[in-house]
Amino acid sequence: MGTLKQLRTQVGIVGAGPAGLTLARLLERQGVDAVVLEDRSRDYVEHRIRAGVLEQGSVDLLVEAGVAERMKREGAVHEGIELQFAGERHRIALSELTGGHSIVVYGQTEVVKDLINARISSGGPLLFDVDDVHLSDIASDAPKVTFRHGGEAFELSCDIVAGCDGYHGPCRAAVPQGALRSYERDYPFAWLGILAAVAPSNDELVYAHHESGFALLSMRTPQLSRLYVQCRPNDDLANWPDERIWEQLQLRLGLPGWNLAEGLVLEKGITPMRSLVYEPMQHGSLYLAGDACHIVPPTGAKGLNLALHDVKVLAEAVVEFYRSRSRKWLEGYSERCLRRVWRAEHFSWWMTSMLHRPADGNEFEIKLQLAQLRYIVSSLAAATSLAENYVGLPTV
Ligand code: APR
Ligand code: PHB
């Protein structure tokens, strides 16, 4: 064991996903120093395929952070989505129903690439391939993060640690047993997602309820489709050769007179579905953000948007702390985030429950799903409720 090299920063950020990178960027713009530590390689982080729907508030935040140039050029503004059930498609006019709000379809992977480029151009510390990240003294106001990088061991002294290290990261695990409470719901299904080299067959996203299971048509670019089918939670990719995926997509999304164009499958993966919240989102000098403290099922695409909202609130609190030396804003962090977190938890659970085939095929539940879907497409009030949640509700 060599000597521990000493480093110092104001905010130690663990994890270079959207939460950690956006936080670093927002702090940098306000003159607060941070060091970002990521255990994966840059290449890995930049090629991990994730969701791709940005709420208006997320778009505004990326603009404010000065990382929206490519998103403005390449992202696609969507003013509606479609719901399909009982062999019919119905449009939910998001913008008309929400006083002009819309969403932008732009891959989380692309957001991450833009944030990494911005961080590297500004010269802010961002270390990939770090090992053995360990937190200590988080109960004090001088927390430390030790880690290994390039064969050397470091100790980073901070004022604040931001745990932006996703569900499996070490930050939440550093909180003493019993200090956090978890609230959880598992679902008896998962999504099998593909990225396919084919122009999207529809201009807007299609969420389909079908007796064979849920399917979703989404997109990344004019040449790239992103498609999902409901599968079993412990399903194996080996059970899903490309032909079976296309057959199920055709079946679940198909309509007379409409054709789903097929193309080369570039990427394939299974996304588990769960709802999970840890409260509070802070302990001592450690502040958790994004997937490190809450998970939503992907129906409704809230994960990335929640992560961005957390770090917006956290950045404001940190800046206020350095300006006033008062911890008041930091103390209110968790409470301010959790209201929005729980609203998104409810929406994601509701969309998920309404659209997926129940595992036991319970006919009563299926009748309820169809009744709710019919209500949404026939009641202005119900459609407006879905739309305002989908585009994102105001901050508080
Ligand atoms: N040390 C350093 N970094 C770590 C460690 C560790 N021990 N463990 C995990 N990480 C990194 C991961 O490799 C990842 O890059 O933390 C990062 C966490 O990023 P994300 O998982 O993307 O989470 P977050 O930034 O909160 O963004 C949430 O990601 O999972 C999706 O649906 C979710 O869209 C949402 C978004
Ligand atoms: C995606 O494009 O990956 C996507 C879109 C909408 C969702 C989930 C995922 O609800």
JSON list of N, CA and C and ligand atoms in Angstrom, two decimals, residues 50-53 191 205 207 216 218-220 226 228 298-301 390, ligand 2:
[
{"chain": "A", "resi": 50, "resn": "ARG", "atom": "N", "xyz": [-29.80, 4.28, -22.88]},
{"chain": "A", "resi": 50, "resn": "ARG", "atom": "CA", "xyz": [-30.82, 4.52, -21.85]},
{"chain": "A", "resi": 50, "resn": "ARG", "atom": "C", "xyz": [-32.03, 5.18, -22.50]},
{"chain": "A", "resi": 51, "resn": "ALA", "atom": "N", "xyz": [-32.92, 5.76, -21.70]},
{"chain": "A", "resi": 51, "resn": "ALA", "atom": "CA", "xyz": [-34.14, 6.37, -22.24]},
{"chain": "A", "resi": 51, "resn": "ALA", "atom": "C", "xyz": [-33.83, 7.64, -23.04]},
{"chain": "A", "resi": 52, "resn": "GLY", "atom": "N", "xyz": [-34.86, 8.32, -23.50]},
{"chain": "A", "resi": 52, "resn": "GLY", "atom": "CA", "xyz": [-34.59, 9.45, -24.38]},
{"chain": "A", "resi": 52, "resn": "GLY", "atom": "C", "xyz": [-35.66, 10.51, -24.46]},
{"chain": "A", "resi": 53, "resn": "VAL", "atom": "N", "xyz": [-36.41, 10.71, -23.37]},
{"chain": "A", "resi": 53, "resn": "VAL", "atom": "CA", "xyz": [-37.45, 11.74, -23.39]},
{"chain": "A", "resi": 53, "resn": "VAL", "atom": "C", "xyz": [-37.12, 12.81, -22.37]},
{"chain": "A", "resi": 191, "resn": "TRP", "atom": "N", "xyz": [-38.98, -4.98, -19.62]},
{"chain": "A", "resi": 191, "resn": "TRP", "atom": "CA", "xyz": [-39.01, -4.57, -21.03]},
{"chain": "A", "resi": 191, "resn": "TRP", "atom": "C", "xyz": [-37.80, -5.14, -21.74]},
{"chain": "A", "resi": 205, "resn": "LEU", "atom": "N", "xyz": [-44.38, 8.93, -30.40]},
{"chain": "A", "resi": 205, "resn": "LEU", "atom": "CA", "xyz": [-44.27, 7.69, -29.62]},
{"chain": "A", "resi": 205, "resn": "LEU", "atom": "C", "xyz": [-45.63, 7.00, -29.56]},
{"chain": "A", "resi": 207, "resn": "TYR", "atom": "N", "xyz": [-47.60, 4.14, -27.29]},
{"chain": "A", "resi": 207, "resn": "TYR", "atom": "CA", "xyz": [-47.68, 3.25, -26.13]},
{"chain": "A", "resi": 207, "resn": "TYR", "atom": "C", "xyz": [-48.84, 2.30, -26.41]},
{"chain": "A", "resi": 216, "resn": "LEU", "atom": "N", "xyz": [-43.87, -0.53, -27.04]},
{"chain": "A", "resi": 216, "resn": "LEU", "atom": "CA", "xyz": [-43.64, 0.92, -27.19]},
{"chain": "A", "resi": 216, "resn": "LEU", "atom": "C", "xyz": [-42.80, 1.17, -28.43]},
{"chain": "A", "resi": 218, "resn": "SER", "atom": "N", "xyz": [-40.60, 4.01, -30.03]},
{"chain": "A", "resi": 218, "resn": "SER", "atom": "CA", "xyz": [-39.93, 5.28, -29.79]},
{"chain": "A", "resi": 218, "resn": "SER", "atom": "C", "xyz": [-38.83, 5.44, -30.83]},
{"chain": "A", "resi": 219, "resn": "MET", "atom": "N", "xyz": [-38.05, 6.48, -30.69]},
{"chain": "A", "resi": 219, "resn": "MET", "atom": "CA", "xyz": [-37.06, 6.77, -31.73]},
{"chain": "A", "resi": 219, "resn": "MET", "atom": "C", "xyz": [-35.89, 7.54, -31.14]},
{"chain": "A", "resi": 220, "resn": "ARG", "atom": "N", "xyz": [-34.80, 7.59, -31.88]},
{"chain": "A", "resi": 220, "resn": "ARG", "atom": "CA", "xyz": [-33.65, 8.38, -31.48]},
{"chain": "A", "resi": 220, "resn": "ARG", "atom": "C", "xyz": [-33.31, 9.45, -32.51]},
{"chain": "A", "resi": 226, "resn": "ARG", "atom": "N", "xyz": [-36.25, 3.08, -31.63]},
{"chain": "A", "resi": 226, "resn": "ARG", "atom": "CA", "xyz": [-36.07, 2.44, -30.32]},
{"chain": "A", "resi": 226, "resn": "ARG", "atom": "C", "xyz": [-37.41, 1.79, -30.02]},
{"chain": "A", "resi": 228, "resn": "TYR", "atom": "N", "xyz": [-39.70, -1.35, -27.75]},
{"chain": "A", "resi": 228, "resn": "TYR", "atom": "CA", "xyz": [-39.72, -2.21, -26.56]},
{"chain": "A", "resi": 228, "resn": "TYR", "atom": "C", "xyz": [-40.92, -3.16, -26.60]},
{"chain": "A", "resi": 298, "resn": "PRO", "atom": "N", "xyz": [-39.80, 2.38, -16.35]},
{"chain": "A", "resi": 298, "resn": "PRO", "atom": "CA", "xyz": [-39.54, 3.29, -17.47]},
{"chain": "A", "resi": 298, "resn": "PRO", "atom": "C", "xyz": [-40.77, 3.84, -18.19]},
{"chain": "A", "resi": 299, "resn": "THR", "atom": "N", "xyz": [-41.96, 3.30, -17.91]},
{"chain": "A", "resi": 299, "resn": "THR", "atom": "CA", "xyz": [-43.18, 3.77, -18.60]},
{"chain": "A", "resi": 299, "resn": "THR", "atom": "C", "xyz": [-43.44, 5.23, -18.21]},
{"chain": "A", "resi": 300, "resn": "GLY", "atom": "N", "xyz": [-43.29, 6.13, -19.17]},
{"chain": "A", "resi": 300, "resn": "GLY", "atom": "CA", "xyz": [-43.47, 7.55, -18.87]},
{"chain": "A", "resi": 300, "resn": "GLY", "atom": "C", "xyz": [-42.15, 8.29, -18.86]},
{"chain": "A", "resi": 301, "resn": "ALA", "atom": "N", "xyz": [-41.04, 7.57, -18.87]},
{"chain": "A", "resi": 301, "resn": "ALA", "atom": "CA", "xyz": [-39.70, 8.15, -19.06]},
{"chain": "A", "resi": 301, "resn": "ALA", "atom": "C", "xyz": [-39.34, 9.23, -18.04]},
{"chain": "A", "resi": 390, "resn": "TYR", "atom": "N", "xyz": [-46.95, 13.98, -18.11]},
{"chain": "A", "resi": 390, "resn": "TYR", "atom": "CA", "xyz": [-45.99, 13.52, -19.12]},
{"chain": "A", "resi": 390, "resn": "TYR", "atom": "C", "xyz": [-44.98, 14.62, -19.47]},
{"chain": "B", "resi": 2, "resn": "PHB", "atom": "C1", "xyz": [-37.16, 5.60, -25.01]},
{"chain": "B", "resi": 2, "resn": "PHB", "atom": "O1", "xyz": [-37.19, 6.18, -26.10]},
{"chain": "B", "resi": 2, "resn": "PHB", "atom": "O2", "xyz": [-36.18, 4.92, -24.66]},
{"chain": "B", "resi": 2, "resn": "PHB", "atom": "C2", "xyz": [-38.34, 5.69, -24.10]},
{"chain": "B", "resi": 2, "resn": "PHB", "atom": "C3", "xyz": [-39.39, 6.51, -24.45]},
{"chain": "B", "resi": 2, "resn": "PHB", "atom": "C4", "xyz": [-40.50, 6.58, -23.63]},
{"chain": "B", "resi": 2, "resn": "PHB", "atom": "C5", "xyz": [-40.54, 5.84, -22.47]},
{"chain": "B", "resi": 2, "resn": "PHB", "atom": "C6", "xyz": [-39.47, 5.04, -22.09]},
{"chain": "B", "resi": 2, "resn": "PHB", "atom": "C7", "xyz": [-38.36, 4.96, -22.93]},
{"chain": "B", "resi": 2, "resn": "PHB", "atom": "O3", "xyz": [-41.65, 5.91, -21.68]}
]
